[in-house]
Tab-separated table of C-alpha atoms in Angstrom:
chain	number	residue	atom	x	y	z
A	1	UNK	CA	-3.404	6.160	-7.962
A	2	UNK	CA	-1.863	2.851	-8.540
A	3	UNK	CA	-3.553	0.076	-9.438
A	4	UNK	CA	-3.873	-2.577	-6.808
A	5	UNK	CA	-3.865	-6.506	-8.478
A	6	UNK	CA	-4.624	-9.625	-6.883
A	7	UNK	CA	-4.782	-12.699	-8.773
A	8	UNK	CA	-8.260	-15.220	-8.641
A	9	UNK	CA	-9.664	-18.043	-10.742
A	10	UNK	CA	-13.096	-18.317	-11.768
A	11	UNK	CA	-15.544	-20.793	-12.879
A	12	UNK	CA	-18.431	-20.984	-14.854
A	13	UNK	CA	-20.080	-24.711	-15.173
A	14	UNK	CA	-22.587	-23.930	-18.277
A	15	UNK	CA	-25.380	-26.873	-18.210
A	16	UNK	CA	-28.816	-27.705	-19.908
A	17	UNK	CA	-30.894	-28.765	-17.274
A	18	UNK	CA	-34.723	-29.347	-18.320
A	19	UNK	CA	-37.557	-28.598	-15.913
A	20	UNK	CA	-39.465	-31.617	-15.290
A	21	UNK	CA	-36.878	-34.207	-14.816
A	22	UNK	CA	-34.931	-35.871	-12.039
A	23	UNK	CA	-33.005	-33.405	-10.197
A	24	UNK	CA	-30.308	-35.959	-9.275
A	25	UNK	CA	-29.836	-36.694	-12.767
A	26	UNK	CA	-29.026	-32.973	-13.677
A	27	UNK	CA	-26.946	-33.330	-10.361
A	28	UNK	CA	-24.916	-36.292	-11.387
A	29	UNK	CA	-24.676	-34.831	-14.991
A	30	UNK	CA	-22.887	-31.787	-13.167
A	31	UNK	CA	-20.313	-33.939	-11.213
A	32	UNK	CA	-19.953	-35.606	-15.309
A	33	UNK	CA	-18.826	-32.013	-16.298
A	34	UNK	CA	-16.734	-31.274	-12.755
A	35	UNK	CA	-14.787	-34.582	-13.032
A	36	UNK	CA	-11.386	-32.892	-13.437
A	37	UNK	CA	-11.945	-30.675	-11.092
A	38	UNK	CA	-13.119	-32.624	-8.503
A	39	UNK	CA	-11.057	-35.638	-8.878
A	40	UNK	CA	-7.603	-34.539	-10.092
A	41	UNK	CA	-5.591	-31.137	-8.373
A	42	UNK	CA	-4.147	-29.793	-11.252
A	43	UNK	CA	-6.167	-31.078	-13.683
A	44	UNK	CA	-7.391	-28.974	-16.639
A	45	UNK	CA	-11.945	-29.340	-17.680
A	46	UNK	CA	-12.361	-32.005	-19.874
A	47	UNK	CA	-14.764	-29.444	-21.990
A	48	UNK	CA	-13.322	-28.223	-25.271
A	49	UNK	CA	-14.776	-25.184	-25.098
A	50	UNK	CA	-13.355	-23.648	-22.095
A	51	UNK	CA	-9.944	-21.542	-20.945
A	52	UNK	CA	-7.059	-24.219	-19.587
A	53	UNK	CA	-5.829	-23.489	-16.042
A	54	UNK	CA	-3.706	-25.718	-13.940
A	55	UNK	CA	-5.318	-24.616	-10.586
A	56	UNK	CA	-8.166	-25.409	-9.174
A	57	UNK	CA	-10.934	-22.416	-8.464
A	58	UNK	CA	-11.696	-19.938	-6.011
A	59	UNK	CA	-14.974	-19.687	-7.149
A	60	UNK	CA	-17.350	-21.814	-8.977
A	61	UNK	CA	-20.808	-20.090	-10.625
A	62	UNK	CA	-23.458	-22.038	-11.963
A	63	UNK	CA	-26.583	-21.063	-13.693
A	64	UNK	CA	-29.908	-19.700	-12.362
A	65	UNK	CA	-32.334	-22.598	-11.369
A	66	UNK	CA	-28.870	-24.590	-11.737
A	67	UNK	CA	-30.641	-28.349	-11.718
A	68	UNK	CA	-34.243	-28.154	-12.003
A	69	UNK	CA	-34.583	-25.703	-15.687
A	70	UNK	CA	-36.169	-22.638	-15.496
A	71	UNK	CA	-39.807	-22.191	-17.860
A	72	UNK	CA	-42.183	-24.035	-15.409
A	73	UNK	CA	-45.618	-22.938	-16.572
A	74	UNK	CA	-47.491	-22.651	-13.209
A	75	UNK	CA	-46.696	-22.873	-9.363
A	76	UNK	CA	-47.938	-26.643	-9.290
A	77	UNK	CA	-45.516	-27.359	-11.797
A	78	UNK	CA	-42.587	-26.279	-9.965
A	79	UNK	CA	-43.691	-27.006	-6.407
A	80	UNK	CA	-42.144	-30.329	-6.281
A	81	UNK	CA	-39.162	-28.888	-6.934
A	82	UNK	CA	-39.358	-26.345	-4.158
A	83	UNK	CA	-36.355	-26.575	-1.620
A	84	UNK	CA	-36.047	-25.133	1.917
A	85	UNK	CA	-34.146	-22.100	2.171
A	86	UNK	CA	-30.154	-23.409	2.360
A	87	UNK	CA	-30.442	-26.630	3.031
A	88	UNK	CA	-32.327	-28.222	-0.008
A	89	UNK	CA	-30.741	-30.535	-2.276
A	90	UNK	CA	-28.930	-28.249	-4.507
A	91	UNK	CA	-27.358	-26.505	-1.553
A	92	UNK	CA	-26.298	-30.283	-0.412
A	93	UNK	CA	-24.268	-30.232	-3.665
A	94	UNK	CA	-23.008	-27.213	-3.393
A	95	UNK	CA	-21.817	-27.805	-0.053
A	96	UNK	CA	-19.787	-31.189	-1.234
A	97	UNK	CA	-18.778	-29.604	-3.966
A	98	UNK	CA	-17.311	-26.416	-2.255
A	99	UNK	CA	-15.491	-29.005	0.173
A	100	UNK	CA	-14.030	-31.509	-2.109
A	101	UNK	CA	-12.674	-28.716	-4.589
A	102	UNK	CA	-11.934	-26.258	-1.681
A	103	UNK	CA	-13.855	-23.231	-2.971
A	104	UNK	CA	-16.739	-21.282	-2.750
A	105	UNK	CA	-19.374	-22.251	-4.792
A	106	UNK	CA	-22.918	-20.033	-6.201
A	107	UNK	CA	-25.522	-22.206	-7.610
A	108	UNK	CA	-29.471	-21.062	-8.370
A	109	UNK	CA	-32.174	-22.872	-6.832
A	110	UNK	CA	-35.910	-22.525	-6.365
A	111	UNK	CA	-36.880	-21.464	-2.874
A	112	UNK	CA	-39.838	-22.488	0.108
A	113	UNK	CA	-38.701	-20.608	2.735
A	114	UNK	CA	-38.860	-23.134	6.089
A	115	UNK	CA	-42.326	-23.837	7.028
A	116	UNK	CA	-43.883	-22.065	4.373
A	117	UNK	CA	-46.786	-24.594	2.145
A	118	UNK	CA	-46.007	-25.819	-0.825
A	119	UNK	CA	-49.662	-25.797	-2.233
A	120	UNK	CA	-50.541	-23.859	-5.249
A	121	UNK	CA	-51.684	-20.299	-3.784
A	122	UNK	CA	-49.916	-20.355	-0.366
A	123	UNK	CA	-47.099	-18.595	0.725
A	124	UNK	CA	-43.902	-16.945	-0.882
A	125	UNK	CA	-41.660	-18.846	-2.773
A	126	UNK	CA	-38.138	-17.555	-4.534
A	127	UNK	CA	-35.675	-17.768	-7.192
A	128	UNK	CA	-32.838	-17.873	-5.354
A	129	UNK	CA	-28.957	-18.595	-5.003
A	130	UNK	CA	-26.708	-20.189	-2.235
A	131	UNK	CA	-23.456	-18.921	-1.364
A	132	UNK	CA	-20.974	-21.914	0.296
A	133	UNK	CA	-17.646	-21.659	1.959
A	134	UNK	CA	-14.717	-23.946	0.845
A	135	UNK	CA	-15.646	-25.354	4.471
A	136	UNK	CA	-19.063	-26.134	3.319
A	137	UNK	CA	-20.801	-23.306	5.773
A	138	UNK	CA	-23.591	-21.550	3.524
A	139	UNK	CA	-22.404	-18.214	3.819
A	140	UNK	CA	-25.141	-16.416	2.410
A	141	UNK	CA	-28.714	-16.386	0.144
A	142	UNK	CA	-29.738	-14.014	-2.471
A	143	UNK	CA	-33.413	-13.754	-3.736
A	144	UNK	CA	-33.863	-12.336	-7.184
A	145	UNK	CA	-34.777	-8.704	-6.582
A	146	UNK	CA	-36.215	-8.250	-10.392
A	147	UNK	CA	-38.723	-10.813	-11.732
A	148	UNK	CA	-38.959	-12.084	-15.438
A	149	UNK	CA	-41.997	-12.728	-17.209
A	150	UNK	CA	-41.279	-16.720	-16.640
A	151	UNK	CA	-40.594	-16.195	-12.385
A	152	UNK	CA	-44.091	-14.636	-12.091
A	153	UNK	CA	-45.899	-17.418	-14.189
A	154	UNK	CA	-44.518	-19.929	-11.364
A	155	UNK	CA	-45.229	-17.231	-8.580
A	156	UNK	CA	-42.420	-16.298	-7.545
A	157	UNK	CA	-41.841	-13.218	-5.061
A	158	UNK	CA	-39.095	-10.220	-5.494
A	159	UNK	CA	-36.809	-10.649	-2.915
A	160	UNK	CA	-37.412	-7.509	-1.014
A	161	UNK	CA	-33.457	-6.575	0.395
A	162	UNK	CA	-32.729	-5.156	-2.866
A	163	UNK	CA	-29.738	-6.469	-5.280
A	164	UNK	CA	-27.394	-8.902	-3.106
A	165	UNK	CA	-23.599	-7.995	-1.771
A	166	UNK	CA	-21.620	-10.058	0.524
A	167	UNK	CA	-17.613	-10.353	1.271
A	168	UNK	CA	-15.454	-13.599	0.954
A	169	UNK	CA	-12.226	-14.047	2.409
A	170	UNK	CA	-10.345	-16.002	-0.423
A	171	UNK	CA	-7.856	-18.115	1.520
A	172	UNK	CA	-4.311	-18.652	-0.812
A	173	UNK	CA	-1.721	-16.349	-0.184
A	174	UNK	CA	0.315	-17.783	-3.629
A	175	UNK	CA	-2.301	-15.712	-5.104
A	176	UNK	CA	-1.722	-12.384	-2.823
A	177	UNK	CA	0.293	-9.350	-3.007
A	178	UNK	CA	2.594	-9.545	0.338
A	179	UNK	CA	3.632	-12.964	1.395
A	180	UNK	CA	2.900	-11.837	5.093
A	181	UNK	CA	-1.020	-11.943	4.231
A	182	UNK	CA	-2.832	-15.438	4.304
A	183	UNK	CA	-6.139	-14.425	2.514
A	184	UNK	CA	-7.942	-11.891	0.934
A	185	UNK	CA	-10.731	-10.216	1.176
A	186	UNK	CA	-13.092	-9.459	-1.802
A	187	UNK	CA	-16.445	-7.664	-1.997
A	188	UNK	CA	-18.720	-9.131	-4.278
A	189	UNK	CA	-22.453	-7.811	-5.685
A	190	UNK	CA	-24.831	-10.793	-6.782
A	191	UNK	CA	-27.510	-10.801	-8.923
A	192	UNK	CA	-29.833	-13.207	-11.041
A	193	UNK	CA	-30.538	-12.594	-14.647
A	194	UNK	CA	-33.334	-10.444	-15.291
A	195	UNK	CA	-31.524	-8.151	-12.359
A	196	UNK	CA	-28.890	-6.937	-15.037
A	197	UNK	CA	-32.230	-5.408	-17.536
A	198	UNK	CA	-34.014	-2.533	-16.388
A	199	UNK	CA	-36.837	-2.570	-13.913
A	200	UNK	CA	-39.394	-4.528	-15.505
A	201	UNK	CA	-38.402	-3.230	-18.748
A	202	UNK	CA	-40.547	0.125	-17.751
A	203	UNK	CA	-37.872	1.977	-15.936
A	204	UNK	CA	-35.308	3.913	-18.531
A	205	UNK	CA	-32.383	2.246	-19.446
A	206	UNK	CA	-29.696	4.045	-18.117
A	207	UNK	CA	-31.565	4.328	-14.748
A	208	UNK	CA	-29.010	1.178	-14.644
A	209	UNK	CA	-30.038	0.302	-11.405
A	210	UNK	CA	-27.472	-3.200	-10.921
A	211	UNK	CA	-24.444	-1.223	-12.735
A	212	UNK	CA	-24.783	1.675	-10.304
A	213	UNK	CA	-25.506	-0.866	-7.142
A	214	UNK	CA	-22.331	-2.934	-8.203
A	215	UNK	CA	-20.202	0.934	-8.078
A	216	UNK	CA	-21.922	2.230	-4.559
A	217	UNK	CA	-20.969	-1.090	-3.154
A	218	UNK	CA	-17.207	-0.976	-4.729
A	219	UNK	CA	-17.947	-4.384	-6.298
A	220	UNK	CA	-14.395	-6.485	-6.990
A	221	UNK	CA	-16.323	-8.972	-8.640
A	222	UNK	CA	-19.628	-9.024	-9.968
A	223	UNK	CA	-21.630	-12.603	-9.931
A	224	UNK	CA	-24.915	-13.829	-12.133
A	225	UNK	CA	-26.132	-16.549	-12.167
A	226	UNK	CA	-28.383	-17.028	-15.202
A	227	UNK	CA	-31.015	-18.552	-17.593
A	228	UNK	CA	-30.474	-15.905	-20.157
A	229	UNK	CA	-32.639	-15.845	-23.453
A	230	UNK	CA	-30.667	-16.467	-26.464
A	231	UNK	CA	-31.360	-13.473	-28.642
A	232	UNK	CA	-34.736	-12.591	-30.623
A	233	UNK	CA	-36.031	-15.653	-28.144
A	234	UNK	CA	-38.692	-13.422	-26.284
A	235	UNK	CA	-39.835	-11.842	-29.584
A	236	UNK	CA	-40.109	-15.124	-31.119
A	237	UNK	CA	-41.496	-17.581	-28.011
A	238	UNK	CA	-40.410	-20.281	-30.618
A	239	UNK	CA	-37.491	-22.276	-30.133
A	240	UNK	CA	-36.886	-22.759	-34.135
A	241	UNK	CA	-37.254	-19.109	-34.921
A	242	UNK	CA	-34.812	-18.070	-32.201
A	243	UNK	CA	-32.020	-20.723	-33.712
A	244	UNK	CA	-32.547	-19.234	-36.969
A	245	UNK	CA	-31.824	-15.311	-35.780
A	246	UNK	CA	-28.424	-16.932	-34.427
A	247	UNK	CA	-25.526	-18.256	-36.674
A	248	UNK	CA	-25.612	-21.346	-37.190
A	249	UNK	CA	-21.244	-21.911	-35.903
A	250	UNK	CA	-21.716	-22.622	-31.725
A	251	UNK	CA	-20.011	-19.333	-31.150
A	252	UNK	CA	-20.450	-16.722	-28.373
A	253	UNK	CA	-23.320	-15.138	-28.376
A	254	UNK	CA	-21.956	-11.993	-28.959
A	255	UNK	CA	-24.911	-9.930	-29.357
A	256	UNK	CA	-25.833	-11.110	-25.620
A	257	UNK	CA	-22.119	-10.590	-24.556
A	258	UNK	CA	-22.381	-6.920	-26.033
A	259	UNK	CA	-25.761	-6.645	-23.932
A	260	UNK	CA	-24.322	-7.602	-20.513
A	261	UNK	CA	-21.621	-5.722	-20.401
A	262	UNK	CA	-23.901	-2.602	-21.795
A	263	UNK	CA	-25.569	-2.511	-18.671
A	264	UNK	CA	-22.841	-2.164	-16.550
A	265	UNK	CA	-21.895	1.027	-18.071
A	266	UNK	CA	-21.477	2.106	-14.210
A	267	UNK	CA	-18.343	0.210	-14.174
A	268	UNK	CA	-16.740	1.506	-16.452
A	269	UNK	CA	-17.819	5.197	-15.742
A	270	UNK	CA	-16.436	4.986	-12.576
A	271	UNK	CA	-12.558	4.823	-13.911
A	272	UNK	CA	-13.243	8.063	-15.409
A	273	UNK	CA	-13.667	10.072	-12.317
A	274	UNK	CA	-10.374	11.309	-11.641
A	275	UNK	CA	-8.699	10.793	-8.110
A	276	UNK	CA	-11.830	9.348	-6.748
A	277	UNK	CA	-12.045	6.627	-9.888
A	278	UNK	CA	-11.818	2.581	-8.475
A	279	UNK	CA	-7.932	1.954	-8.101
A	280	UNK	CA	-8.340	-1.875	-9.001
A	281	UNK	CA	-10.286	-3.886	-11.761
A	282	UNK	CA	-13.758	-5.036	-11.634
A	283	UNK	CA	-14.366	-8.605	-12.618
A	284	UNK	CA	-17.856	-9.886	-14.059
A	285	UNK	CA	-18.773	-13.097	-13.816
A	286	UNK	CA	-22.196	-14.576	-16.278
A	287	UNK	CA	-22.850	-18.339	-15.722
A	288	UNK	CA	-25.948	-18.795	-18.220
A	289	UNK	CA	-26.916	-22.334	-19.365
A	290	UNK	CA	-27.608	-23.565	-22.750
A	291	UNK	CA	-30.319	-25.734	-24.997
A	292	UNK	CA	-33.490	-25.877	-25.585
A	293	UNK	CA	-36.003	-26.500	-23.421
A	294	UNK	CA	-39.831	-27.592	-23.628
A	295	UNK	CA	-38.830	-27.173	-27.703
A	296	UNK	CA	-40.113	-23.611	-27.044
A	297	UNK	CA	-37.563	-21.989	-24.840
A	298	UNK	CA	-33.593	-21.517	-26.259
A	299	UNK	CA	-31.012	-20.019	-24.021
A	300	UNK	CA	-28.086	-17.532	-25.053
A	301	UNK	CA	-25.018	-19.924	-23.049
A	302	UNK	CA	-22.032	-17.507	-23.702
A	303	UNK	CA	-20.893	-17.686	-19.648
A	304	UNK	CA	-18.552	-15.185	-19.768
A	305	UNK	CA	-15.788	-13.972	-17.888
A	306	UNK	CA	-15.347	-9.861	-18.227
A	307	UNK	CA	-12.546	-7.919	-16.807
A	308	UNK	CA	-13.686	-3.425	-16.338
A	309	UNK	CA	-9.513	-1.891	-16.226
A	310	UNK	CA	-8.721	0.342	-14.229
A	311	UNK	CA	-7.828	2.570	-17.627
A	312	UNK	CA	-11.899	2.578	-18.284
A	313	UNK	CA	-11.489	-0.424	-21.212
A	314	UNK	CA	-13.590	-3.492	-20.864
A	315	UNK	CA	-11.814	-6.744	-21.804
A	316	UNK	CA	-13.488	-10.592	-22.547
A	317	UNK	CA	-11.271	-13.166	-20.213
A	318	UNK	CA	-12.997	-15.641	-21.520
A	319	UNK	CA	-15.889	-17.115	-23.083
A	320	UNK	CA	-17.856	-20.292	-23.451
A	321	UNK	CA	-20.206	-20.724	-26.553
A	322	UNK	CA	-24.172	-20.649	-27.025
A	323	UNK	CA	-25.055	-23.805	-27.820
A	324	UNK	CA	-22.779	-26.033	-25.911
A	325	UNK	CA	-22.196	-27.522	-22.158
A	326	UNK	CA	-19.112	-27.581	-20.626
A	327	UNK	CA	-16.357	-25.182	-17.785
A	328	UNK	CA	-15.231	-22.137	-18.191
A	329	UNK	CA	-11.627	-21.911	-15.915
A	330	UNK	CA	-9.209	-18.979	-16.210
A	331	UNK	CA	-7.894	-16.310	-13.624
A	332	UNK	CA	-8.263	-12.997	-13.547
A	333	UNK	CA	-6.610	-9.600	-11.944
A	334	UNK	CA	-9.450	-7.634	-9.815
């Protein structure tokens, strides 16, 4: 079979948001980073650590818990924080965002379903993520279908309709394959973080339960959101002895890099399958954030931007480091 290619841009805003503080301030602190983007057409992030493109994106990711950090200690600690489902203060972004850049935009929030209580022992509450139209319509919300250690201390609930997959219609026919077509259509399979690992690190590895959800759903794109450990961190639970297992260059975490794309060994097994193997590429998209937070807590960064051929090799668009903030921009072929 031939191998179908359409072309889309991606990207990944990689932040250090702290639990605890003002969530405008990580807000305006995320427009700081967007500036380009949002204020110039063609202009390229101001980051030096990303991938220069002269167009703006189709899709924007940002991290799990995007604006209000991630290790809050108790369900007190986070209820302030608590927004109603799609319509909350980081979907308000989102949905300015997605209009004044003219894309779709994925951002992780804490969620209080509507009329649920925000008191300390009542009712479910979610880590979640918005999906927004270019228009600004919220298209779509994911709850985390596998919990981490850290959601359960603040009580969250497993989002009961499984691992998430939706379809966007990607509007720009520069970017399509017959100049008669004025969008495209691309399936997509969303997940947050601890989604990628095996069911609560009981169930066997290569059960691979996200890989093999992203193939049965013929995934052109696969989106995480994240607040991804850097490496040794949840051995360690100490900031300082986490930095030390790491180099100390802000590089890639490549260890983590190695890790995600490990458990999508679905994706790639699928190319290998003869005349019923995918007949276009499968794009993975990682938006993690960065720091330290609490001085106990250090995240892996690395937002990465993965491309699974269509000749069963796995190639790394593009990368952002461990340590540092900044966007990740480049296109891709899915």
């Amino acid at each position: 079979m031939s191998l179908r290619t359409r072309k889309l841009t991606i990207a990944c805003l990689q932040i250090n948001a702290h639990w605890g503080t003002d969530v405008l301030s990580s807000i305006r602190h995320a427009d700081a980073l967007l500036a380009p983007l949002l204020q110039a057409p063609t202009a390229p992030c101001s980051s030096t650590n990303r991938v220069r493109s002269d167009k703006k994106p189709d899709i924007l990711v940002l991290p799990e818990l995007a604006f209000t950090g991630y290790g809050f200690p108790s369900r007190n600690a986070i209820a302030p924080y608590l927004e109603p489902t799609g319509r909350g203060i980081s979907t308000q972004w989102a949905q300015r965002t997605a209009q004044r850049i003219g894309c779709h935009v994925i951002v992780g929030y804490p969620e209080r379903p509507d009329g649920s209580s925000v008191a300390k022992d009542e009712g479910p509450i979610y880590n979640s993520a918005v999906v927004v139209g270019p228009s600004g319509t919220v298209l779509y919300n994911y709850r985390k279908h596998f919990l981490y250690e850290a959601d359960e201390k603040w009580g969250a609930s497993s989002g009961q309709g499984g691992f998430g997959s939706l379809d966007l219609k990607i509007k720009n026919s520069a970017k399509l394959v017959s100049e008669n077509e004025n969008e495209m259509r691309i399936r997509v399979v969303l997940g947050l973080c601890m989604d990628l690992n095996p069911e609560k690190f009981e169930a066997p590895f290569t059960k691979f339960e996200f890989g093999n959800f992203a193939v049965t759903n013929k995934a052109d794109v696969i989106i995480m959101p994240m607040a991804w450990l850097a490496f040794g961190q949840a051995e360690s639970n100490n900031a300082k002895d986490a930095a030390d297992v790491q180099d100390i260059e802000d590089e890639p975490d490549w260890r983590t890099v190695h890790y995600w794309a490990r458990r999508l060994t679905p994706v790639v097994s699928q190319y290998a399958q003869g005349e019923q193997r995918k007949t276009s590429n499968t794009v993975f998209v990682a938006s993690n954030r960065c720091g330290i937070e609490d001085g106990k807590i250090t995240y892996a960064g690395s937002s990465c931007v993965l491309q699974f051929c269509n000749d069963a090799s796995v190639q790394l668009i593009a990368t952002l480091p461990k340590k540092s903030e900044g966007v990740l921009i480049t296109d891709v072929n899915i």
